[in-house]
Coordinates of C-alpha atoms in Angstrom, one line a residue:
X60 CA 6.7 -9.2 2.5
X61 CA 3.9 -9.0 0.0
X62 CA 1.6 -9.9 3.0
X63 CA 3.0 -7.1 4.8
X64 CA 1.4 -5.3 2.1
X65 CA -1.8 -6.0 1.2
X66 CA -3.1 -3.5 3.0
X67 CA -3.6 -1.0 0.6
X68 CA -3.4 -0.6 -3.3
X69 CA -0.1 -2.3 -3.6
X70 CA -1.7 -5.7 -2.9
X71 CA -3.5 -5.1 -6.7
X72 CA 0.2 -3.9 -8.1
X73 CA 2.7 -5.2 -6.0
X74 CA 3.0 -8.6 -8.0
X75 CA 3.2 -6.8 -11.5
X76 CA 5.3 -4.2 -9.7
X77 CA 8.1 -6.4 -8.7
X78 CA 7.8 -8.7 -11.8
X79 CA 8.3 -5.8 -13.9
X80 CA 11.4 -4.6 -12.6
X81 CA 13.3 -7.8 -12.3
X82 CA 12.5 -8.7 -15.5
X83 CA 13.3 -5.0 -16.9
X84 CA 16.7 -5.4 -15.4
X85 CA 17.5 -8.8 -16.3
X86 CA 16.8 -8.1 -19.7
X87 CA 18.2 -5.2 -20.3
X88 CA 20.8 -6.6 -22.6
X89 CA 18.8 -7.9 -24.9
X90 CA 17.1 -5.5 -28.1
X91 CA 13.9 -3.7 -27.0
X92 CA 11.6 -5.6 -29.2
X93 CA 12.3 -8.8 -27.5
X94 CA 11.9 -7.3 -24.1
X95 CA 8.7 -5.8 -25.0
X96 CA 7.2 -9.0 -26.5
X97 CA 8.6 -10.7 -23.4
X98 CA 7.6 -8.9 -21.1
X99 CA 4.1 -9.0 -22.8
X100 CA 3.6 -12.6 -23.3
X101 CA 4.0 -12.6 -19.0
X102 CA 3.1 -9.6 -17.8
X103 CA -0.8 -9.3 -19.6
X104 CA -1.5 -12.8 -18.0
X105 CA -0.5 -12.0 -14.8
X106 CA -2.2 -8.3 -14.5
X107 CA -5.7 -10.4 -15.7
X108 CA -4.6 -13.0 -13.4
X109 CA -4.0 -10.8 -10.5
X110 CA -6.8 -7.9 -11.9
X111 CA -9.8 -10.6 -11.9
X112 CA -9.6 -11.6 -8.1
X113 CA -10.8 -8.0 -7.8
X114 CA -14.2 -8.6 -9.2
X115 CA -16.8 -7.9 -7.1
X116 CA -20.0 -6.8 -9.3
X117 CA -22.0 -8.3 -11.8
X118 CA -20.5 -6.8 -15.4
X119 CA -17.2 -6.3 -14.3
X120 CA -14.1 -7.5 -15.9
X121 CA -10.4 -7.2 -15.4
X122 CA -9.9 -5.4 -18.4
X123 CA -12.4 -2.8 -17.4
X124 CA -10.9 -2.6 -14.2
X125 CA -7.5 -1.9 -15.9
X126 CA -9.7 0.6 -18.2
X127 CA -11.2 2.1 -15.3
X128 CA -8.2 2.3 -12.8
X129 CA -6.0 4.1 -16.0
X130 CA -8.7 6.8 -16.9
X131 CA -11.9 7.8 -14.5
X132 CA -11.2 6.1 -11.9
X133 CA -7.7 6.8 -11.0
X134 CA -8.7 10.7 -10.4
X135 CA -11.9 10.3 -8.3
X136 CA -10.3 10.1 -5.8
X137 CA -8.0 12.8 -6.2
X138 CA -10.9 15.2 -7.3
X139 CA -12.6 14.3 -4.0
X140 CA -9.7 15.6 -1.6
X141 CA -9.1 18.8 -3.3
X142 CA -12.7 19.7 -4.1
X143 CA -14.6 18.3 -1.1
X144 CA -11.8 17.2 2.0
X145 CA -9.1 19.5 2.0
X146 CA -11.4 22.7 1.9
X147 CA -13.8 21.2 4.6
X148 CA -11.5 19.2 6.7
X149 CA -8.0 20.7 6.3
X150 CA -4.4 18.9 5.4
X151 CA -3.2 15.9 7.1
X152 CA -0.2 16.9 8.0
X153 CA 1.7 13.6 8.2
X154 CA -1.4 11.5 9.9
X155 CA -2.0 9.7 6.2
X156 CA 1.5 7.8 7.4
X157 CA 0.9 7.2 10.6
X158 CA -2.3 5.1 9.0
X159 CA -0.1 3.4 6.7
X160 CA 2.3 2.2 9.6
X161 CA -0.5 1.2 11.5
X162 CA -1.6 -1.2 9.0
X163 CA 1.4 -2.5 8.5
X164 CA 2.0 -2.8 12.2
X165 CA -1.4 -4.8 11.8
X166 CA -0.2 -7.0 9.2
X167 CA 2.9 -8.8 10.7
X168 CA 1.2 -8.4 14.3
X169 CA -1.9 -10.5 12.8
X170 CA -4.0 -8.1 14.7
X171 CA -7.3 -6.7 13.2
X172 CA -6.5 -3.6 10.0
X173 CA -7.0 -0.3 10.9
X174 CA -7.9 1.8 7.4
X175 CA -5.7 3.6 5.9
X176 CA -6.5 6.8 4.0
X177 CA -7.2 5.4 0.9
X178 CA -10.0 3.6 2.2
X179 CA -11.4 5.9 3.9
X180 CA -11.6 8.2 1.2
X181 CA -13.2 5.2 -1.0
X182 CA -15.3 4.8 2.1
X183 CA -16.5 8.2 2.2
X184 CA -17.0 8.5 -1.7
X185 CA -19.1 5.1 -1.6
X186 CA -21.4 6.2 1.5
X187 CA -20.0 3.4 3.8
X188 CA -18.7 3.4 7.3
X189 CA -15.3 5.2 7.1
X190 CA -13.3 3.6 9.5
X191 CA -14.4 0.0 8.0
X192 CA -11.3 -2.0 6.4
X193 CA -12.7 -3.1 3.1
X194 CA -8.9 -4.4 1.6
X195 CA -9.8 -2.7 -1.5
X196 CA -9.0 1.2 -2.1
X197 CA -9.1 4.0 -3.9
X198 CA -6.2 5.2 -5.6
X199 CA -5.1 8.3 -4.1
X200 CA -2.0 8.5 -6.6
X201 CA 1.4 9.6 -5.3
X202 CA 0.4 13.6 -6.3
X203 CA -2.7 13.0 -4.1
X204 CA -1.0 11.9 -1.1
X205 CA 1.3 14.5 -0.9
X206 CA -1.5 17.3 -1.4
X207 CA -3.3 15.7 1.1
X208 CA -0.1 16.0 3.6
X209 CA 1.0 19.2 2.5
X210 CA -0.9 20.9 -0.1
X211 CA -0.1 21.4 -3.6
X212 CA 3.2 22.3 -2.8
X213 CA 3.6 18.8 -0.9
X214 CA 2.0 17.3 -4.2
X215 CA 4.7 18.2 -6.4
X216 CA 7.7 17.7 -4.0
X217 CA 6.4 13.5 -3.1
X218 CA 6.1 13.4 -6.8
X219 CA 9.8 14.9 -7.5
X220 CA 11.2 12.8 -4.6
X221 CA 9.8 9.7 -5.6
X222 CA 11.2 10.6 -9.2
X223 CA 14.7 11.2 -7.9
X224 CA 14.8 7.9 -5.8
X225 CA 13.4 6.1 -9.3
X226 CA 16.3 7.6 -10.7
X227 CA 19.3 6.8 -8.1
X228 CA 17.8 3.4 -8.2
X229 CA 17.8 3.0 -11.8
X230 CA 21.5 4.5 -12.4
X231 CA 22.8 1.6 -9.2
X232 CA 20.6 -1.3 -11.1
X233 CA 22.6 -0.5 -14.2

């Protein structure tokens, strides 16, 4: 499943992801201090863990690619699609899934990865080939996506979908 996966950004989250939530909801009993301190003492070591295999230039450091992914970084890619690619290229209009399934597709077939849109946005913002599969990507985030799709308007609805299925999922878990 993970495997299945690693085709985009939630190769670098899906491991914290999932290790967040079960342990979220099998502690969820116990006071909020001990959670957080738990949740702490294993969840720091396995984002560095995790965060360092992503090192690929002299100087960098998981904790300033944790730094950089939670301010500058996350929106570069966001700024790039509604200032540069939407106006010159146009909206999506569904294709940024059909990329996604591909990959997948790719992933359990064992054939070569097609891109997805995330990397070939970071493709285009670093000046390399953009159909190139570089297993790394730039975050897009879940507002990003949808304007990409759809507009602004598809921006906010992803967001409040994604938000309502985080909430029927979190009302069933408890």
């Amino acid at each position: 499943f993970y495997m299945a996966f690693l085709g985009s950004k939630g190769s670098a989250v899906m491991t914290l992801l999932w290790f967040s939530v079960a342990l979220f909801y099998l502690n969820r009993r116990t006071p909020k201090l001990k959670t957080f301190v738990l949740m702490g003492l294993l969840a720091v070591p396995v984002t560095w863990w995790v965060t360092s295999y992503y090192i690929n230039s002299p100087g960098q450091s998981p904790l300033s690619i944790v730094y950089d992914r939670m301010t500058t970084g996350e929106l570069q890619g966001l700024d790039f699609l509604a200032q540069h690619w939407v106006p010159r290229y146009g909206l999506m209009h569904g294709h940024t899934f059909s990329m996604d399934i591909a990959r997948i597709k790719a992933q359990f077939l064992g054939t070569p990865r097609p891109v997805v849109f995330h990397e070939y946005i970071k493709n285009l913002l670093n000046g390399t080939a953009p159909y190139e599969s570089t297993g790394l990507s730039e975050s897009l985030t879940l507002f990003g996506m949808g304007y990409a799709n759809f507009s602004w308007l598809g921006g906010i609805l992803f967001m409040m979908a994604f938000g309502s299925i985080c909430e029927v999922i979190d009302a069933f878990l408890m």
